[in-house]
Coordinates of N, CA, C and O in Angstrom, one line a residue:
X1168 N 0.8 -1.2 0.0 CA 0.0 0.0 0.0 C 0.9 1.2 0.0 O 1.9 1.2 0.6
X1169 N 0.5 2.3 -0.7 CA 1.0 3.6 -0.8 C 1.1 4.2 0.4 O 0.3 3.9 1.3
X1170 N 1.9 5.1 0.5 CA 1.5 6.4 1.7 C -0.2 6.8 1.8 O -0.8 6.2 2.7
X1171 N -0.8 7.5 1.0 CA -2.0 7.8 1.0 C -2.9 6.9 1.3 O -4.0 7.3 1.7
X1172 N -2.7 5.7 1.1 CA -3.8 4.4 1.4 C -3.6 4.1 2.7 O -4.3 3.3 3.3
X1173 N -2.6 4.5 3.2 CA -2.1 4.1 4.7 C -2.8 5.1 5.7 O -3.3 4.9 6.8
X1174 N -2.7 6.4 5.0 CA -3.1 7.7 5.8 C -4.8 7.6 5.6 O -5.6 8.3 6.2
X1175 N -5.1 6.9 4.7 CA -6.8 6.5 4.6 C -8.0 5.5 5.4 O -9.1 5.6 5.7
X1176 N -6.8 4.5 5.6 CA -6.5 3.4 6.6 C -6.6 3.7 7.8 O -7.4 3.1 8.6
X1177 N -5.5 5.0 8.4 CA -5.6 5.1 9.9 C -6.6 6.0 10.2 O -7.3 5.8 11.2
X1178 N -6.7 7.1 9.3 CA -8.3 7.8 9.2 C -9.4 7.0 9.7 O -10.1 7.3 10.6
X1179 N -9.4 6.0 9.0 CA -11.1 5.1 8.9 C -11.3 4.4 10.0 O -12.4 4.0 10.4
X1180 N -9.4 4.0 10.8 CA -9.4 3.1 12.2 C -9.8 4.3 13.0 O -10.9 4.2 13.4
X1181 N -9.1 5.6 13.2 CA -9.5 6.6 14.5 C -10.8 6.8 14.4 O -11.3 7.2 15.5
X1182 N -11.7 6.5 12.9 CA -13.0 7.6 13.4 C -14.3 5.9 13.7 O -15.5 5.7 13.4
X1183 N -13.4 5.1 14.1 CA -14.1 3.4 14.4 C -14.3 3.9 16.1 O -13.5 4.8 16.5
X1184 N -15.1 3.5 16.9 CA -15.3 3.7 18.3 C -14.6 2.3 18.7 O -15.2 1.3 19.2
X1185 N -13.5 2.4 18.5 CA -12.9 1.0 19.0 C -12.1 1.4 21.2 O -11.4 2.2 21.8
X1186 N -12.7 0.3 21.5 CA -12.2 0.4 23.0 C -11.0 0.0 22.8 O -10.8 -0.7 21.8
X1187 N -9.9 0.2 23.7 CA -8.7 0.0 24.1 C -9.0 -1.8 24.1 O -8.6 -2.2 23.0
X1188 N -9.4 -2.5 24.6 CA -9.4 -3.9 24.4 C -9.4 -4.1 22.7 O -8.6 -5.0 22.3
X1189 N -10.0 -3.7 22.0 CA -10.2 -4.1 20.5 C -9.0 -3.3 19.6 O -8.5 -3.6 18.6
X1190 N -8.9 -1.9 20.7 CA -7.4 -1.8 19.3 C -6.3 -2.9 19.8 O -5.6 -3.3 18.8
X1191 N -6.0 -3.5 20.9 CA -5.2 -3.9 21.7 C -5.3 -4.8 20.6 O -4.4 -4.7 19.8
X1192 N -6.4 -6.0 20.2 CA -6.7 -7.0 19.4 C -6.1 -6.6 18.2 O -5.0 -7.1 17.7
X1193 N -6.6 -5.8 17.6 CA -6.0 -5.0 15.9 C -5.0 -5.3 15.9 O -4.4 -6.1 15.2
X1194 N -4.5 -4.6 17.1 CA -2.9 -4.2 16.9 C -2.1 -6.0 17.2 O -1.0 -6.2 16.7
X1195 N -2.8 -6.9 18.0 CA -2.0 -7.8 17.6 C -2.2 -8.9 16.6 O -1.6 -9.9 16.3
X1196 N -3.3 -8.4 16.3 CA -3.5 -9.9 14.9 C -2.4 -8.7 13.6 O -2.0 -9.3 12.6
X1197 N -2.3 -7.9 13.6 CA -1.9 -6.8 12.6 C -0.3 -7.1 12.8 O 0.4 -7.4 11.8
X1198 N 0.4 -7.1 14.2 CA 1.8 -7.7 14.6 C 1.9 -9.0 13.8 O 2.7 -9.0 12.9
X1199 N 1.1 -10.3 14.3 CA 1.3 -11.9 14.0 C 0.9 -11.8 12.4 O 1.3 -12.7 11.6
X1200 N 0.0 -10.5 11.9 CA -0.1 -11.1 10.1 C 2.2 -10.5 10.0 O 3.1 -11.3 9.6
X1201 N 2.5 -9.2 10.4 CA 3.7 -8.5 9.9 C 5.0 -10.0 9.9 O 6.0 -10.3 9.2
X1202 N 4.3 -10.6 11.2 CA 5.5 -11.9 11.5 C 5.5 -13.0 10.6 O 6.5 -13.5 10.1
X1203 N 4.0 -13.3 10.5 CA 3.9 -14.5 9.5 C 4.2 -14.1 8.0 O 4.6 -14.9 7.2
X1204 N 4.0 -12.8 7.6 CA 4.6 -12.2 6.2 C 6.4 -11.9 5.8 O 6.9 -12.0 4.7
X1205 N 7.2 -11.5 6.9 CA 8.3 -11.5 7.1 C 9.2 -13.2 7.4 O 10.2 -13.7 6.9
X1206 N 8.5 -13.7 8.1 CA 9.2 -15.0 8.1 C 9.0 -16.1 6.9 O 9.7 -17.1 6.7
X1207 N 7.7 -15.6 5.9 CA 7.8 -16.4 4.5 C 9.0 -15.6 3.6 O 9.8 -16.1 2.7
X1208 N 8.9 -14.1 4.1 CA 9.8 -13.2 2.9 C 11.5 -14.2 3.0 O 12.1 -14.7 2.1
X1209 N 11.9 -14.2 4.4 CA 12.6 -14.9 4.9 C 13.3 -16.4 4.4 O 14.5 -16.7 4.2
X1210 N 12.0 -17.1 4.5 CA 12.2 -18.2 4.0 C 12.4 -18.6 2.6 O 12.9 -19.7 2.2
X1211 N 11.9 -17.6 1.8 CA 12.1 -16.8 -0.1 C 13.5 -16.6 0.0 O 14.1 -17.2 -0.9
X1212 N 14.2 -15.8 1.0 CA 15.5 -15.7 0.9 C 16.6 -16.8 0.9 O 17.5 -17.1 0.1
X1213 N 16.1 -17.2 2.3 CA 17.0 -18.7 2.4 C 17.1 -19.3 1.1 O 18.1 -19.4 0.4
X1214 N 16.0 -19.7 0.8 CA 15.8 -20.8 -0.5 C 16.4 -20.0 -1.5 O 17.0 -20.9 -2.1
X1215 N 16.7 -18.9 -2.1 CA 17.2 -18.2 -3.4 C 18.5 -18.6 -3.2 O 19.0 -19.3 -4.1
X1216 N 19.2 -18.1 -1.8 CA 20.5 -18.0 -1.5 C 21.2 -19.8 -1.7 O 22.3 -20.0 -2.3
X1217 N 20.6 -20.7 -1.2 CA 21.1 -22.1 -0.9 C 21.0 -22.9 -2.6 O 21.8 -23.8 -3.0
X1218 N 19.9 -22.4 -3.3 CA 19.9 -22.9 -4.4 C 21.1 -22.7 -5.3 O 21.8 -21.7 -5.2
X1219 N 21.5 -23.7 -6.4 CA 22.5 -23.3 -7.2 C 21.9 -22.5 -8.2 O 20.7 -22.5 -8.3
X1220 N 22.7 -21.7 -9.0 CA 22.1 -21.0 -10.0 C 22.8 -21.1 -11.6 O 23.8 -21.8 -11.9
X1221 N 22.2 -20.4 -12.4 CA 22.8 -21.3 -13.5 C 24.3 -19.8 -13.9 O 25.1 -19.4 -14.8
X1222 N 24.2 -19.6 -13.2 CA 26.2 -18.3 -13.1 C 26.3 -18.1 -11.7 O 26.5 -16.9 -11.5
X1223 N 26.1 -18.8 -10.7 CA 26.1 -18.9 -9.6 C 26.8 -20.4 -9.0 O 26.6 -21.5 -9.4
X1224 N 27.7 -20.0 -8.2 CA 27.7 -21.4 -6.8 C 26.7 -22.1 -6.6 O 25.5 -21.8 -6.4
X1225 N 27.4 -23.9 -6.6 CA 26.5 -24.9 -6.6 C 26.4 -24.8 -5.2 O 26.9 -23.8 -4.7
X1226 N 25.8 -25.9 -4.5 CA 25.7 -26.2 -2.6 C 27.1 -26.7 -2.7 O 27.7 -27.4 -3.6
X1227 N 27.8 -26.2 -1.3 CA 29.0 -26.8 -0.9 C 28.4 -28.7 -0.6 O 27.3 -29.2 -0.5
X1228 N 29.5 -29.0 -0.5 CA 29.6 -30.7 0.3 C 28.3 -30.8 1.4 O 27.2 -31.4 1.5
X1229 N 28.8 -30.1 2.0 CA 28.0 -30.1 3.4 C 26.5 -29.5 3.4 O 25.8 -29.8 4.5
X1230 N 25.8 -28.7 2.6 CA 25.0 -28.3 2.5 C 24.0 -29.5 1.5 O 22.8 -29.8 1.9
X1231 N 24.6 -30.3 0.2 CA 24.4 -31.2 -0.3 C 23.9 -32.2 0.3 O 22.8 -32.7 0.0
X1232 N 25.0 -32.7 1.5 CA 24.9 -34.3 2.0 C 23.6 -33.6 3.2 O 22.9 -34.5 3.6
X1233 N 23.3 -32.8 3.6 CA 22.4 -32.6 4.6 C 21.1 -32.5 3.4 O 20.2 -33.2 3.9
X1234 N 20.8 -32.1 2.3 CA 19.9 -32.1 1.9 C 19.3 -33.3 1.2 O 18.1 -33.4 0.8
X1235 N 20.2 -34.2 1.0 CA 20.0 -35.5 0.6 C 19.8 -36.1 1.6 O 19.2 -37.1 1.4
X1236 N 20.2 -36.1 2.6 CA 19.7 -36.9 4.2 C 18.9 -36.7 4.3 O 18.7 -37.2 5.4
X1237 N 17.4 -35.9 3.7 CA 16.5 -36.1 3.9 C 14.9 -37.0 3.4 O 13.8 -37.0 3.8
X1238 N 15.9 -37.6 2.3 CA 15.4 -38.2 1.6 C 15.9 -40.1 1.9 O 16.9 -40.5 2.4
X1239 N 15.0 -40.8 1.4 CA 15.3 -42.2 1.9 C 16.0 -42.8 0.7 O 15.7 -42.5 -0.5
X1240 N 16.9 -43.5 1.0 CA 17.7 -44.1 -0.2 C 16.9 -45.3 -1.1 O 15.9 -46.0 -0.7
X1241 N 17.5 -45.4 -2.4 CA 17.1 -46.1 -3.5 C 17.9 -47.2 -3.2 O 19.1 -47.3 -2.8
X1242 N 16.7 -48.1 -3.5 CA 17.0 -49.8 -3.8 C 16.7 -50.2 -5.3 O 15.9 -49.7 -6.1
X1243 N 17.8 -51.8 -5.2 CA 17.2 -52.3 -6.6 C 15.8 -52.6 -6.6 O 15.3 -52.9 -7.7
X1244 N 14.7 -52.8 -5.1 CA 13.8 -53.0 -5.2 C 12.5 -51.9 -5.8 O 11.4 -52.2 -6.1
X1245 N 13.1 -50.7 -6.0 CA 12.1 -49.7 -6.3 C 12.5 -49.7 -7.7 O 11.8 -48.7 -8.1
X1246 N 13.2 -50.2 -8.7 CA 13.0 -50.1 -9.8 C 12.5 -51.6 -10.6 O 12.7 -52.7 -10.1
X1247 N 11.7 -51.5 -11.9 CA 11.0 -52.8 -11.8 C 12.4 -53.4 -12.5 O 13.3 -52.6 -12.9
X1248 N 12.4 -55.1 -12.6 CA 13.3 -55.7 -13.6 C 12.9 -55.5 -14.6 O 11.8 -55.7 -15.0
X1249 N 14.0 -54.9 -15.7 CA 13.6 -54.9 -17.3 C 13.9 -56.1 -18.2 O 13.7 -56.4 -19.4
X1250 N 14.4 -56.7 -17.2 CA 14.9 -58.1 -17.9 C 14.0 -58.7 -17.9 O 14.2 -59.7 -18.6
X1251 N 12.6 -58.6 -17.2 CA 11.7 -59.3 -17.5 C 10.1 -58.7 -18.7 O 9.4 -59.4 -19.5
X1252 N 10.1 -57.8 -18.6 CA 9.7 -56.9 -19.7 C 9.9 -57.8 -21.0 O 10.9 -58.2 -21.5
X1253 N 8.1 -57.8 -21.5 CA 8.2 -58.1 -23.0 C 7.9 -56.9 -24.0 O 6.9 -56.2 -24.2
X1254 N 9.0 -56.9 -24.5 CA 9.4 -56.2 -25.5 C 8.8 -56.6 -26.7 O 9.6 -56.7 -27.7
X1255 N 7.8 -56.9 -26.9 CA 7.3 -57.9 -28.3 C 6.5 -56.4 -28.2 O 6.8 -55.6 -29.1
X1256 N 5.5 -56.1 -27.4 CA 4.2 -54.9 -27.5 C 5.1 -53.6 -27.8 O 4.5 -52.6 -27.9
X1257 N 6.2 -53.6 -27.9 CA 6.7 -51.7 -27.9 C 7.0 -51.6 -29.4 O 7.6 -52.4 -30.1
X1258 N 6.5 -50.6 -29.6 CA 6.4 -50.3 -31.5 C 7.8 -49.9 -31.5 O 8.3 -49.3 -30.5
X1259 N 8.4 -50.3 -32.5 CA 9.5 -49.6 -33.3 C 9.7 -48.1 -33.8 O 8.9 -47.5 -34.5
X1260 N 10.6 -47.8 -33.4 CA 10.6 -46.2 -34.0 C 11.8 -46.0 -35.3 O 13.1 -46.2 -35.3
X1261 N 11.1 -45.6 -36.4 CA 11.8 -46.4 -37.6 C 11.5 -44.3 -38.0 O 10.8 -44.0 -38.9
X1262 N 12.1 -43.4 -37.3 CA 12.4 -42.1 -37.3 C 13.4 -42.2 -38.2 O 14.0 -43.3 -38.1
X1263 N 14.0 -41.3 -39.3 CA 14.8 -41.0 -39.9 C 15.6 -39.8 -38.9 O 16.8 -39.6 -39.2
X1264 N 15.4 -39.4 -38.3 CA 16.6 -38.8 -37.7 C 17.5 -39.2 -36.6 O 18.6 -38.8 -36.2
X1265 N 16.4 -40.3 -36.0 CA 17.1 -41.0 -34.9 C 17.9 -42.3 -35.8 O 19.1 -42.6 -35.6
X1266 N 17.3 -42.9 -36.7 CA 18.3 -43.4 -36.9 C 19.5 -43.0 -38.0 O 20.2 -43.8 -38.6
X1267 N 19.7 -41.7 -38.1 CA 20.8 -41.4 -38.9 C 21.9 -40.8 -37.3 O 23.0 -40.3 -37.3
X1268 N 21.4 -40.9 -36.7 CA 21.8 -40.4 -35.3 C 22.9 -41.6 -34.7 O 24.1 -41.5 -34.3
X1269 N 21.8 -42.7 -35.0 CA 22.4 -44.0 -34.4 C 23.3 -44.6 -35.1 O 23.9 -45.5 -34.7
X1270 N 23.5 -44.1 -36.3 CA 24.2 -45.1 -37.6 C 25.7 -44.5 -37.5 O 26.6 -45.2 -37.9
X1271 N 26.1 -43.1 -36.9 CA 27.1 -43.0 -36.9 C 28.1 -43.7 -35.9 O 29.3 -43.6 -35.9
X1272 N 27.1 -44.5 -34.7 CA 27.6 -45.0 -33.9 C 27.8 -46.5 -34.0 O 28.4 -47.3 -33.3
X1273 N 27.3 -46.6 -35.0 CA 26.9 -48.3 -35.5 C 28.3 -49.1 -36.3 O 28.2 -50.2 -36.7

């Protein structure tokens, strides 16, 4: 909000018959929104700062191995066997660019 939307704002609170208990209330749901809006701004920062960037520093070692500790490790159990997979149902891809791609390697 602008200056003038602010000074419009406090106008419209003074001329409210608010008792000292209810500005008391304003004033603290109006503090806990200022906290909960600063500590996400915050948390935007963190995350900008730790991320790598593409002309920027990657994560050091240590920032890395903590971020992957929070994830559960891969087994050969979570991938399926492809050795068992029939390959009879998968169409052929008979692309002319893929296979001029492949033929230099052939």
């Amino acid at each position: 909000m602008n200056t003038v939307s602010l000074n419009h704002l406090w106008s419209y609170l003074q001329g409210l018959s608010l008792t000292a208990s209810n500005q008391r209330w304003l004033g603290e749901r109006l503090i806990e929104a200022s906290a909960t809006a600063k500590a996400k701004s915050d948390t935007v920062e963190i995350n900008y700062r730790t991320h790598a960037h593409k002309h920027g520093r990657g994560l050091s070692d240590e920032q890395l191995a903590a971020r992957l500790a929070q994830y559960a490790s891969l087994t050969d159990d979570d991938f399926p066997n492809l050795s068992d997979a029939d390959y009879a149902n998968y169409a052929r891809s008979n692309s002319g660019r893929i296979m001029k791609g492949l033929e230099k390697w052939l």
